[in-house]
Amino acid sequence: MPSNRDWMIIAAARLLKNGERVLVGVGVPNIAANLAKRLDAPDLVLVYESGVIDARPERLPLSIGDGTLVDAALAVLPMGELFSHYLLTGWIDVGFLGAAQIDASGNLNSTVIGEYQQPKVRLAGAGGAPEIATSARRTIIVMEHSRDRFPAKIDFITSPGHPAGHRRPDGRGPWRVVSSLGVFGFNEAGVMGVLALLPGHTYEEVLDLSGWRIPLMADPTPYLPATRAEEESTLAALRATLPKGDS
Amino acid sequence: MDKRMSIDEVIEQIPDGAKVAIGGSSISRKPMALIRALARSGKRDLTVIVDVGGPDVDLLLGTGKVKEVIYAFVGFEVLGLAPHFRRARQTQAVKFQEWTEYTVMAGLDATIKRVPFIPTHATLGTDVLTVNDAFKEIRDPFTEEPVVAVPALRPDVALIHVNYADIQGNGVILGDGHVDVLCAKAAKSTFMSCERILSSEELQRFGRDVQILRVYSKGVAEVPWGAHPTGCAPDYRTDLRHLQDYLKAAASPDEWHHYEKEFVDVTHGEYLENHGGAEELVSRLKV
């Protein structure tokens, strides 16, 4: 059985459809998008926020500025042009986001843990997440599942989710959350619910590890279909392209 | 006009309290040789303007050069969070202004366009708007809808690192451009280091990759490995081993002191020697 992290990568990769334009960040989203492109979505257009359009990286990039992304890319645009003329105009189909905290509406925190003026932990900051969260046609959020990360109230809203009581009227915003326990969606009220669990995990675990009672979206809640051999082997081959000492 | 300068001559041009914009992105193409020279100089009270920061911002914070950071992101990407940045923020020793990637670019663009601010929907509905006093929520004068006014960012100095340049200060960037062109155009003075100085005829061969035009640059320093330990595509990749050692050193005052002695308070030539020389770096990091 794959590790939780591998399951998250595979589950996220399955959410991408062939031909879509996906804005990829570092970490799990990066591996997931590259995995999808090598399996069921060969025409996936990988876009990196540094300005790289339709990247075909031979190995996994270490950062959004990694030279491997520029080689064989369709175009390398000035970053300002990518944001102003492509992202903010709605050209991106799927935006991938990670965060330190998420709430029931899909609001995300990547700024501070604790009080803003006296933080317990200072995080890396917003980056381009606020723009991606509101401009991509839909967003997929990837994060480990724990009570700290899924609290009833997050400490800082870095990227907005759905407004109170309904989904974003423009149809954008949080679409799926892939956690180490399962895949989550958002109902008509813009509230997060369980769509499917990762094999080996239970709804009780979701309740134990969340700061609010996340409802089920289907009854009974399905499990994600088992991994296919090529998903695991392709993922292992991708991992092997990273320098040693890096995961 | 011959704009060649030494690293130290570039640093002399930066006054105390200057607003310094830095190009590159996290662990890619940061002007690290210039940053190290700034870090070992007597300069102080700098305001750093950065879209995506990494070891550049972290080193300037770790050596006490910074009064304020205007930024969207500071981190070491796959390697984790930036240690001095994190500490400075938690101990409140330095002021931090929360921006986002688009708004930093918009702020620089406003200066280039000679307008006082740029209106955007970015950051509406976020706490970024709440805590960043520089942003103002205003009404669109035509529709009355709320928009955010992002003020012009006016750096005194921009520091960037490019692949090639000529002595007139035209610069070639071969990998992604990040925000370097915006920094160069918005700053009052732009200084760049480069891997190699080429003749202007040779530089012409790079046509569309000449991203920094000489009208925007005041000085150019030839500094091979000038982005190290960050990567400089397509010449060399990011030195993850060095960055991991940096993160380890930053965890204890003793080790940090040792790191400064070995890698900051030295000339660029000594810096390369302390890595076993340029040949050793070539064998490890050349793409």
Short mmCIF file of C-alpha atoms in Angstrom, two decimals:
data_model
loop_
_atom_site.label_atom_id
_atom_site.label_comp_id
_atom_site.label_asym_id
_atom_site.label_seq_id
_atom_site.Cartn_x
_atom_site.Cartn_y
_atom_site.Cartn_z
CA MET A 1 0.00 0.00 0.00
CA PRO A 2 1.42 3.43 -0.92
CA SER A 3 2.34 5.88 1.85
CA ASN A 4 -0.09 8.70 2.72
CA ARG A 5 2.07 11.16 0.82
CA ASP A 6 2.13 8.97 -2.29
CA TRP A 7 -1.63 8.54 -2.03
CA MET A 8 -2.06 12.30 -1.92
CA ILE A 9 0.05 12.69 -5.05
CA ILE A 10 -1.88 9.97 -6.89
CA ALA A 11 -5.27 11.29 -5.75
CA ALA A 12 -4.35 14.81 -6.87
CA ALA A 13 -3.04 13.57 -10.23
CA ARG A 14 -6.36 11.80 -10.89
CA LEU A 15 -8.22 15.11 -10.55
CA LEU A 16 -6.47 16.60 -13.58
CA LYS A 17 -8.09 16.19 -16.99
CA ASN A 18 -6.24 15.86 -20.27
CA GLY A 19 -5.72 19.17 -22.07
CA GLU A 20 -6.27 21.37 -19.04
CA ARG A 21 -3.99 24.27 -18.17
CA VAL A 22 -2.72 23.77 -14.66
CA LEU A 23 -0.71 26.21 -12.58
CA VAL A 24 1.73 24.12 -10.63
CA GLY A 25 3.49 24.99 -7.37
CA VAL A 26 6.29 23.16 -5.57
CA GLY A 27 5.92 20.00 -3.50
CA VAL A 28 3.03 17.55 -3.91
CA PRO A 29 1.26 19.57 -6.68
CA ASN A 30 4.43 19.58 -8.75
CA ILE A 31 4.82 15.80 -8.51
CA ALA A 32 1.09 15.21 -9.07
CA ALA A 33 0.94 17.32 -12.24
CA ASN A 34 4.06 15.65 -13.64
CA LEU A 35 2.61 12.23 -12.79
CA ALA A 36 -0.70 13.01 -14.50
CA LYS A 37 1.12 14.23 -17.61
CA ARG A 38 3.01 10.95 -17.85
CA LEU A 39 -0.14 8.83 -17.41
CA ASP A 40 -3.73 9.82 -18.23
CA ALA A 41 -3.24 13.46 -19.20
CA PRO A 42 -0.39 13.64 -21.74
CA ASP A 43 -1.69 16.94 -23.13
CA LEU A 44 -1.88 18.61 -19.74
CA VAL A 45 -0.39 22.09 -20.06
CA LEU A 46 1.97 22.65 -17.14
CA VAL A 47 2.29 26.33 -16.28
CA TYR A 48 4.72 27.57 -13.64
CA GLU A 49 4.24 30.98 -12.04
CA SER A 50 7.72 32.15 -13.01
CA GLY A 51 6.32 32.43 -16.56
CA VAL A 52 6.92 28.99 -18.04
CA ILE A 53 4.10 27.78 -20.32
CA ASP A 54 3.68 24.14 -21.38
CA ALA A 55 6.76 22.83 -19.60
CA ARG A 56 7.92 19.29 -20.33
CA PRO A 57 10.46 18.76 -17.55
CA GLU A 58 12.66 15.67 -17.88
CA ARG A 59 13.16 15.52 -14.13
CA LEU A 60 11.20 16.92 -11.20
CA PRO A 61 11.95 20.63 -10.76
CA LEU A 62 13.21 21.71 -7.32
CA SER A 63 11.68 25.15 -7.44
CA ILE A 64 9.51 27.21 -9.74
CA GLY A 65 12.70 28.79 -11.10
CA ASP A 66 14.42 25.48 -11.92
CA GLY A 67 16.18 25.50 -15.30
CA THR A 68 14.68 22.14 -16.26
CA LEU A 69 11.32 23.88 -16.69
CA VAL A 70 12.64 26.25 -19.32
CA ASP A 71 14.16 23.50 -21.48
CA ALA A 72 11.63 22.39 -24.09
CA ALA A 73 8.87 24.68 -22.77
CA LEU A 74 6.57 26.24 -25.36
CA ALA A 75 7.21 29.73 -24.03
CA VAL A 76 8.87 31.57 -21.16
CA LEU A 77 6.94 34.76 -20.47
CA PRO A 78 7.88 37.60 -18.17
CA MET A 79 6.35 36.74 -14.82
CA GLY A 80 4.33 39.97 -14.80
CA GLU A 81 2.79 39.02 -18.13
CA LEU A 82 1.92 35.53 -16.90
CA PHE A 83 0.08 37.02 -13.91
CA SER A 84 -1.59 40.01 -15.61
CA HIS A 85 -2.44 38.54 -19.00
CA TYR A 86 -2.96 34.82 -18.30
CA LEU A 87 -3.69 34.07 -14.64
CA LEU A 88 -5.80 37.13 -13.72
CA THR A 89 -7.73 36.91 -17.02
CA GLY A 90 -8.99 33.40 -16.18
CA TRP A 91 -6.88 31.40 -18.64
CA ILE A 92 -5.76 28.90 -16.01
CA ASP A 93 -8.14 25.93 -15.53
CA VAL A 94 -6.71 24.47 -12.36
CA GLY A 95 -4.70 26.16 -9.63
CA PHE A 96 -2.91 24.04 -7.09
CA LEU A 97 -2.49 25.42 -3.59
CA GLY A 98 -1.01 24.25 -0.32
CA ALA A 99 -1.35 25.96 3.06
CA ALA A 100 -0.68 25.59 6.75
CA GLN A 101 -4.38 25.89 7.66
CA ILE A 102 -7.77 25.52 5.97
CA ASP A 103 -11.32 26.13 7.24
CA ALA A 104 -14.75 24.83 6.21
CA SER A 105 -15.11 27.44 3.43
CA GLY A 106 -11.69 26.74 1.96
CA ASN A 107 -10.08 29.92 3.28
CA LEU A 108 -6.33 29.29 3.46
CA ASN A 109 -3.56 30.49 5.75
CA SER A 110 0.06 30.55 4.65
CA THR A 111 1.17 33.64 6.59
CA VAL A 112 1.37 33.06 10.36
CA ILE A 113 0.37 30.60 13.07
CA GLY A 114 -0.95 32.45 16.11
CA GLU A 115 -1.68 36.14 16.53
CA TYR A 116 -0.42 38.19 13.56
CA GLN A 117 1.43 40.74 15.70
CA GLN A 118 3.00 38.06 17.90
CA PRO A 119 3.09 34.91 15.81
CA LYS A 120 4.06 31.51 17.15
CA VAL A 121 5.31 30.52 13.72
CA ARG A 122 6.13 32.78 10.82
CA LEU A 123 5.39 31.00 7.52
CA ALA A 124 6.81 31.77 4.08
CA GLY A 125 4.03 34.22 3.12
CA ALA A 126 1.32 34.61 0.52
CA GLY A 127 3.39 34.17 -2.62
CA GLY A 128 0.93 34.15 -5.51
CA ALA A 129 -1.70 32.12 -3.66
CA PRO A 130 -4.30 34.92 -3.26
CA GLU A 131 -4.26 35.56 -7.01
CA ILE A 132 -4.38 31.87 -7.90
CA ALA A 133 -7.21 31.21 -5.43
CA THR A 134 -9.48 33.81 -7.03
CA SER A 135 -8.41 33.60 -10.69
CA ALA A 136 -8.08 29.91 -11.61
CA ARG A 137 -11.34 28.31 -12.80
CA ARG A 138 -11.07 25.94 -9.89
CA THR A 139 -8.49 25.16 -7.25
CA ILE A 140 -7.21 21.96 -5.72
CA ILE A 141 -5.78 22.30 -2.22
CA VAL A 142 -3.31 19.71 -1.01
CA MET A 143 -2.42 19.35 2.67
CA GLU A 144 -1.69 16.91 5.50
CA HIS A 145 -4.70 16.27 7.71
CA SER A 146 -4.41 17.25 11.38
CA ARG A 147 -6.38 19.24 13.97
CA ASP A 148 -3.84 22.05 13.72
CA ARG A 149 -4.22 22.23 9.96
CA PHE A 150 -8.02 21.86 9.88
CA PRO A 151 -9.03 24.15 12.81
CA ALA A 152 -12.51 25.61 13.33
CA LYS A 153 -11.05 29.06 12.77
CA ILE A 154 -7.83 29.74 10.91
CA ASP A 155 -5.37 32.33 12.26
CA PHE A 156 -5.04 34.42 9.08
CA ILE A 157 -6.86 34.49 5.74
CA THR A 158 -4.12 34.61 3.12
CA SER A 159 -6.28 33.29 0.26
CA PRO A 160 -10.06 33.62 0.25
CA GLY A 161 -12.35 30.59 -0.07
CA HIS A 162 -16.12 30.56 -0.61
CA PRO A 163 -18.18 33.39 0.96
CA ALA A 164 -20.41 32.60 3.96
CA GLY A 165 -23.54 30.69 2.93
CA HIS A 166 -22.87 30.10 -0.76
CA ARG A 167 -20.22 29.27 -3.33
CA ARG A 168 -18.31 32.00 -5.12
CA PRO A 169 -20.77 33.50 -7.64
CA ASP A 170 -18.16 33.44 -10.43
CA GLY A 171 -17.87 29.64 -10.16
CA ARG A 172 -14.23 29.83 -9.11
CA GLY A 173 -12.62 29.07 -5.79
CA PRO A 174 -11.91 25.88 -3.84
CA TRP A 175 -13.05 22.77 -5.74
CA ARG A 176 -11.26 19.84 -4.10
CA VAL A 177 -9.13 19.31 -1.01
CA VAL A 178 -6.76 16.36 -1.06
CA SER A 179 -5.62 15.53 2.46
CA SER A 180 -3.74 12.59 3.93
CA LEU A 181 -7.16 11.11 4.83
CA GLY A 182 -9.29 11.66 1.74
CA VAL A 183 -10.65 13.86 -1.01
CA PHE A 184 -13.11 16.64 -0.10
CA GLY A 185 -15.49 18.78 -2.13
CA PHE A 186 -17.70 21.82 -1.45
CA ASN A 187 -21.52 21.76 -1.39
CA GLU A 188 -23.93 24.45 -2.67
CA ALA A 189 -23.43 26.41 0.54
CA GLY A 190 -19.69 26.48 -0.16
CA VAL A 191 -19.00 24.17 2.77
CA MET A 192 -16.44 21.37 2.72
CA GLY A 193 -17.59 17.72 2.84
CA VAL A 194 -16.01 14.27 2.45
CA LEU A 195 -16.19 12.90 -1.12
CA ALA A 196 -14.01 9.82 -0.74
CA LEU A 197 -11.58 8.38 1.76
CA LEU A 198 -8.08 7.12 1.08
CA PRO A 199 -8.04 3.32 1.52
CA GLY A 200 -7.09 2.41 5.10
CA HIS A 201 -8.71 5.52 6.62
CA THR A 202 -12.10 6.10 8.22
CA TYR A 203 -14.63 8.89 8.62
CA GLU A 204 -14.05 8.73 12.38
CA GLU A 205 -10.42 9.66 11.76
CA VAL A 206 -11.55 12.66 9.72
CA LEU A 207 -13.73 13.76 12.65
CA ASP A 208 -10.90 13.15 15.15
CA LEU A 209 -8.37 15.12 13.14
CA SER A 210 -10.56 18.11 12.22
CA GLY A 211 -11.51 21.11 14.33
CA TRP A 212 -15.11 21.07 13.09
CA ARG A 213 -17.54 18.35 12.06
CA ILE A 214 -16.89 17.85 8.34
CA PRO A 215 -20.08 16.36 6.80
CA LEU A 216 -20.24 13.46 4.35
CA MET A 217 -21.19 14.31 0.78
CA ALA A 218 -22.36 10.77 -0.09
CA ASP A 219 -23.77 7.93 1.93
CA PRO A 220 -21.98 5.59 2.27
CA THR A 221 -18.71 7.41 1.64
CA PRO A 222 -16.75 5.65 -1.11
CA TYR A 223 -13.08 4.84 -1.03
CA LEU A 224 -10.73 5.98 -3.75
CA PRO A 225 -10.13 3.17 -6.26
CA ALA A 226 -6.93 1.21 -5.56
CA THR A 227 -3.73 2.42 -7.20
CA ARG A 228 -2.75 0.98 -10.55
CA ALA A 229 0.70 -0.52 -11.00
CA GLU A 230 1.74 2.18 -13.47
CA GLU A 231 0.75 4.95 -11.04
CA GLU A 232 3.16 3.58 -8.46
CA SER A 233 5.96 2.75 -10.90
CA THR A 234 5.77 6.12 -12.70
CA LEU A 235 5.77 7.94 -9.36
CA ALA A 236 8.84 5.97 -8.24
CA ALA A 237 10.60 6.80 -11.53
CA LEU A 238 9.79 10.52 -11.07
CA ARG A 239 11.12 10.45 -7.51
CA ALA A 240 14.37 8.91 -8.75
CA THR A 241 15.05 12.10 -10.75
CA LEU A 242 15.40 14.19 -7.58
CA PRO A 243 18.89 14.78 -6.14
CA LYS A 244 19.74 12.67 -3.09
CA GLY A 245 18.70 13.97 0.28
CA ASP A 246 15.51 15.46 -1.10
CA SER A 247 12.00 14.11 -0.98
CA MET B 1 30.18 53.92 -21.91
CA ASP B 2 32.09 51.40 -19.81
CA LYS B 3 29.96 50.54 -16.77
CA ARG B 4 32.19 47.86 -15.29
CA MET B 5 32.53 47.96 -11.51
CA SER B 6 33.93 45.72 -8.80
CA ILE B 7 31.58 44.12 -6.28
CA ASP B 8 32.74 46.57 -3.61
CA GLU B 9 32.23 49.56 -5.89
CA VAL B 10 28.63 48.46 -6.35
CA ILE B 11 28.10 48.24 -2.60
CA GLU B 12 29.57 51.75 -2.10
CA GLN B 13 26.71 53.08 -4.24
CA ILE B 14 24.10 51.85 -1.75
CA PRO B 15 23.37 54.37 1.03
CA ASP B 16 22.26 53.42 4.54
CA GLY B 17 18.48 53.18 4.69
CA ALA B 18 18.18 52.48 0.95
CA LYS B 19 15.24 50.57 -0.50
CA VAL B 20 16.85 47.65 -2.27
CA ALA B 21 14.90 45.48 -4.74
CA ILE B 22 16.37 42.03 -5.41
CA GLY B 23 15.79 39.96 -8.55
CA GLY B 24 15.71 36.17 -8.98
CA SER B 25 13.32 33.84 -7.20
CA SER B 26 13.82 31.87 -3.94
CA ILE B 27 16.68 29.51 -4.82
CA SER B 28 17.16 30.64 -8.43
CA ARG B 29 19.39 33.34 -9.92
CA LYS B 30 19.76 35.51 -6.83
CA PRO B 31 22.61 38.07 -6.97
CA MET B 32 24.24 36.29 -4.02
CA ALA B 33 27.82 37.60 -4.45
CA LEU B 34 26.45 41.16 -4.26
CA ILE B 35 24.19 40.18 -1.34
CA ARG B 36 27.13 38.66 0.55
CA ALA B 37 29.15 41.85 -0.02
CA LEU B 38 26.23 43.88 1.29
CA ALA B 39 25.95 41.52 4.27
CA ARG B 40 29.61 42.02 5.26
CA SER B 41 29.50 45.80 4.66
CA GLY B 42 28.71 48.42 7.28
CA LYS B 43 25.38 49.27 5.62
CA ARG B 44 22.31 49.32 7.75
CA ASP B 45 18.57 50.02 8.00
CA LEU B 46 17.86 48.71 4.52
CA THR B 47 14.35 48.14 3.24
CA VAL B 48 14.35 45.01 1.11
CA ILE B 49 11.76 44.69 -1.67
CA VAL B 50 11.39 41.17 -2.98
CA ASP B 51 8.73 39.19 -4.80
CA VAL B 52 9.96 35.69 -4.02
CA GLY B 53 12.87 35.73 -1.57
CA GLY B 54 15.15 32.98 -0.29
CA PRO B 55 18.74 32.92 0.96
CA ASP B 56 19.15 36.56 -0.18
CA VAL B 57 16.64 38.02 2.27
CA ASP B 58 17.56 35.47 4.92
CA LEU B 59 21.27 36.34 4.84
CA LEU B 60 20.62 40.10 5.04
CA LEU B 61 18.33 39.47 8.02
CA GLY B 62 20.86 37.11 9.63
CA THR B 63 23.58 39.76 9.40
CA GLY B 64 21.39 42.56 10.78
CA LYS B 65 21.22 44.79 7.70
CA VAL B 66 17.48 45.11 7.41
CA LYS B 67 14.91 47.46 8.90
CA GLU B 68 11.92 46.38 6.83
CA VAL B 69 10.97 43.65 4.36
CA ILE B 70 8.34 44.17 1.64
CA TYR B 71 7.70 40.71 0.26
CA ALA B 72 5.31 38.10 -1.09
CA PHE B 73 7.19 34.97 -0.09
CA VAL B 74 10.47 34.10 1.61
CA GLY B 75 11.46 30.46 1.79
CA PHE B 76 13.89 27.76 0.68
CA GLU B 77 11.31 25.89 -1.47
CA VAL B 78 11.81 22.11 -1.15
CA LEU B 79 14.25 22.64 1.74
CA GLY B 80 11.76 24.42 4.01
CA LEU B 81 11.31 27.77 5.74
CA ALA B 82 13.94 30.53 5.93
CA PRO B 83 15.45 30.46 9.45
CA HIS B 84 16.46 34.11 10.05
CA PHE B 85 13.35 35.41 8.34
CA ARG B 86 11.24 33.25 10.62
CA ARG B 87 13.14 34.28 13.73
CA ALA B 88 13.11 38.00 12.88
CA ARG B 89 9.38 37.86 12.33
CA GLN B 90 8.70 36.00 15.55
CA THR B 91 10.91 38.29 17.66
CA GLN B 92 9.52 41.38 15.90
CA ALA B 93 13.02 42.79 15.42
CA VAL B 94 12.24 43.85 11.87
CA LYS B 95 9.13 45.25 10.17
CA PHE B 96 7.42 43.06 7.60
CA GLN B 97 4.89 44.20 5.03
CA GLU B 98 2.67 41.48 3.59
CA TRP B 99 2.35 41.71 -0.18
CA THR B 100 1.60 39.07 -2.82
CA GLU B 101 3.39 38.12 -6.00
CA TYR B 102 1.04 40.04 -8.26
CA THR B 103 0.89 43.13 -6.05
CA VAL B 104 4.70 43.41 -5.77
CA MET B 105 4.86 43.30 -9.58
CA ALA B 106 1.99 45.81 -9.82
CA GLY B 107 3.72 48.16 -7.37
CA LEU B 108 6.93 48.11 -9.42
CA ASP B 109 4.91 48.50 -12.62
CA ALA B 110 3.15 51.57 -11.19
CA THR B 111 6.52 53.27 -10.74
CA ILE B 112 7.56 52.35 -14.28
CA LYS B 113 4.27 53.73 -15.63
CA ARG B 114 4.56 56.89 -13.50
CA VAL B 115 1.19 56.34 -11.85
CA PRO B 116 0.68 56.53 -8.06
CA PHE B 117 -1.11 53.18 -7.70
CA ILE B 118 -2.61 50.30 -9.63
CA PRO B 119 -6.14 49.09 -8.91
CA THR B 120 -6.68 45.32 -8.55
CA HIS B 121 -9.09 42.76 -7.17
CA ALA B 122 -6.17 40.82 -5.70
CA THR B 123 -6.21 40.54 -1.88
CA LEU B 124 -9.90 41.48 -1.55
CA GLY B 125 -11.42 39.26 1.12
CA THR B 126 -8.06 38.48 2.73
CA ASP B 127 -6.28 39.47 5.93
CA VAL B 128 -3.35 40.65 3.78
CA LEU B 129 -5.48 43.69 3.08
CA THR B 130 -6.19 44.08 6.81
CA VAL B 131 -2.59 44.01 8.02
CA ASN B 132 -0.85 45.79 5.13
CA ASP B 133 -1.34 49.51 5.80
CA ALA B 134 0.16 50.37 2.41
CA PHE B 135 -2.89 48.96 0.59
CA LYS B 136 -6.16 50.91 0.48
CA GLU B 137 -9.56 49.50 -0.36
CA ILE B 138 -11.25 52.09 -2.60
CA ARG B 139 -14.34 52.32 -4.85
CA ASP B 140 -14.08 51.94 -8.60
CA PRO B 141 -15.14 55.49 -9.68
CA PHE B 142 -17.19 54.05 -12.57
CA THR B 143 -19.01 51.09 -11.00
CA GLU B 144 -18.67 51.78 -7.25
CA GLU B 145 -17.34 48.21 -6.83
CA PRO B 146 -14.56 47.72 -4.24
CA VAL B 147 -11.01 47.46 -5.53
CA VAL B 148 -7.60 47.55 -3.87
CA ALA B 149 -5.18 50.40 -4.62
CA VAL B 150 -1.64 49.00 -4.69
CA PRO B 151 0.83 51.88 -4.20
CA ALA B 152 3.88 52.37 -6.43
CA LEU B 153 7.03 50.66 -5.12
CA ARG B 154 10.06 52.87 -5.72
CA PRO B 155 13.34 51.06 -5.02
CA ASP B 156 16.46 53.20 -4.71
CA VAL B 157 18.58 50.32 -5.94
CA ALA B 158 17.96 47.05 -7.77
CA LEU B 159 20.44 44.17 -7.54
CA ILE B 160 20.20 41.40 -10.13
CA HIS B 161 22.34 38.62 -11.53
CA VAL B 162 22.33 37.71 -15.23
CA ASN B 163 24.05 35.17 -17.46
CA TYR B 164 25.90 37.58 -19.74
CA ALA B 165 26.34 41.34 -20.05
CA ASP B 166 28.40 43.73 -22.10
CA ILE B 167 30.39 46.61 -20.63
CA GLN B 168 27.62 49.04 -21.58
CA GLY B 169 25.25 47.27 -19.19
CA ASN B 170 23.04 45.26 -21.55
CA GLY B 171 22.13 41.98 -19.85
CA VAL B 172 21.15 38.53 -21.14
CA ILE B 173 18.90 36.29 -19.04
CA LEU B 174 18.65 32.76 -20.41
CA GLY B 175 16.37 31.07 -17.91
CA ASP B 176 13.11 32.54 -16.62
CA GLY B 177 13.21 36.27 -16.07
CA HIS B 178 11.32 36.35 -12.76
CA VAL B 179 10.82 40.02 -11.80
CA ASP B 180 14.29 41.24 -12.73
CA VAL B 181 13.19 43.47 -15.59
CA LEU B 182 10.54 45.14 -13.42
CA CYS B 183 13.10 45.71 -10.64
CA ALA B 184 15.62 47.13 -13.11
CA LYS B 185 13.11 49.51 -14.67
CA ALA B 186 11.54 50.67 -11.39
CA ALA B 187 14.75 51.31 -9.41
CA LYS B 188 16.58 54.63 -9.48
CA SER B 189 19.86 52.71 -9.92
CA THR B 190 20.28 49.13 -11.11
CA PHE B 191 23.47 47.15 -10.63
CA MET B 192 23.95 43.70 -12.06
CA SER B 193 26.48 40.98 -11.68
CA CYS B 194 26.95 38.54 -14.56
CA GLU B 195 28.56 35.18 -15.15
CA ARG B 196 30.59 36.58 -18.04
CA ILE B 197 31.14 39.85 -19.86
CA LEU B 198 30.85 39.50 -23.63
CA SER B 199 31.70 41.96 -26.37
CA SER B 200 28.67 43.91 -27.57
CA GLU B 201 28.87 42.05 -30.92
CA GLU B 202 28.75 38.68 -29.13
CA LEU B 203 25.88 39.87 -26.97
CA GLN B 204 23.84 40.80 -30.04
CA ARG B 205 23.72 37.11 -30.96
CA PHE B 206 21.42 36.50 -28.00
CA GLY B 207 18.75 38.70 -29.58
CA ARG B 208 15.53 38.15 -27.70
CA ASP B 209 17.31 37.11 -24.49
CA VAL B 210 18.73 40.60 -23.95
CA GLN B 211 16.25 41.47 -21.22
CA ILE B 212 18.09 44.26 -19.41
CA LEU B 213 18.68 47.23 -21.68
CA ARG B 214 21.60 49.53 -20.86
CA VAL B 215 19.33 52.52 -20.29
CA TYR B 216 18.26 50.79 -17.06
CA SER B 217 21.65 49.73 -15.69
CA LYS B 218 24.23 51.82 -13.88
CA GLY B 219 26.91 49.24 -13.22
CA VAL B 220 27.94 45.71 -14.16
CA ALA B 221 30.31 43.39 -12.31
CA GLU B 222 31.68 40.21 -13.86
CA VAL B 223 31.26 37.59 -11.13
CA PRO B 224 31.39 33.94 -12.26
CA TRP B 225 29.30 31.83 -9.84
CA GLY B 226 27.76 35.10 -8.67
CA ALA B 227 24.38 33.46 -7.99
CA HIS B 228 25.81 30.56 -5.97
CA PRO B 229 24.44 28.85 -3.86
CA THR B 230 21.26 29.59 -5.83
CA GLY B 231 21.08 28.22 -9.37
CA CYS B 232 21.77 30.09 -12.59
CA ALA B 233 20.15 28.26 -15.50
CA PRO B 234 21.45 26.97 -17.82
CA ASP B 235 24.97 27.31 -16.37
CA TYR B 236 24.63 25.65 -12.97
CA ARG B 237 21.93 24.29 -10.72
CA THR B 238 21.06 25.20 -7.14
CA ASP B 239 23.61 23.93 -4.60
CA LEU B 240 21.28 22.05 -2.27
CA ARG B 241 24.18 20.76 -0.20
CA HIS B 242 25.36 24.30 0.59
CA LEU B 243 21.81 25.41 1.38
CA GLN B 244 21.33 22.48 3.74
CA ASP B 245 24.60 23.44 5.49
CA TYR B 246 23.32 27.03 5.66
CA LEU B 247 20.09 25.90 7.32
CA LYS B 248 22.04 23.81 9.82
CA ALA B 249 24.42 26.69 10.60
CA ALA B 250 21.55 29.13 11.10
CA ALA B 251 20.18 26.93 13.88
CA SER B 252 22.96 27.77 16.39
CA PRO B 253 24.83 31.08 17.06
CA ASP B 254 28.22 29.32 17.17
CA GLU B 255 27.79 27.58 13.88
CA TRP B 256 26.33 30.70 12.31
CA HIS B 257 29.41 32.67 13.38
CA HIS B 258 31.55 30.01 11.73
CA TYR B 259 29.44 30.13 8.57
CA GLU B 260 29.82 33.92 8.37
CA LYS B 261 33.59 33.64 8.75
CA GLU B 262 33.89 31.03 6.05
CA PHE B 263 31.30 32.18 3.50
CA VAL B 264 30.30 35.81 4.14
CA ASP B 265 33.25 37.78 5.55
CA VAL B 266 35.46 36.73 2.63
CA THR B 267 36.08 37.92 -0.91
CA HIS B 268 34.25 36.15 -3.73
CA GLY B 269 37.52 34.41 -4.70
CA GLU B 270 37.97 33.11 -1.15
CA TYR B 271 34.31 32.08 -1.09
CA LEU B 272 34.87 29.88 -4.13
CA GLU B 273 38.12 28.48 -2.64
CA ASN B 274 36.23 27.55 0.52
CA HIS B 275 34.06 25.35 -1.66
CA GLY B 276 37.11 23.61 -3.06
CA GLY B 277 37.44 26.02 -5.99
CA ALA B 278 35.49 26.61 -9.17
CA GLU B 279 36.45 23.23 -10.67
CA GLU B 280 34.87 21.40 -7.75
CA LEU B 281 31.67 23.45 -8.20
CA VAL B 282 31.70 22.75 -11.94
CA SER B 283 31.90 19.01 -11.36
CA ARG B 284 29.05 19.10 -8.87
CA LEU B 285 26.67 21.68 -10.29
CA LYS B 286 27.19 22.18 -14.02
CA VAL B 287 24.09 21.20 -15.90
#
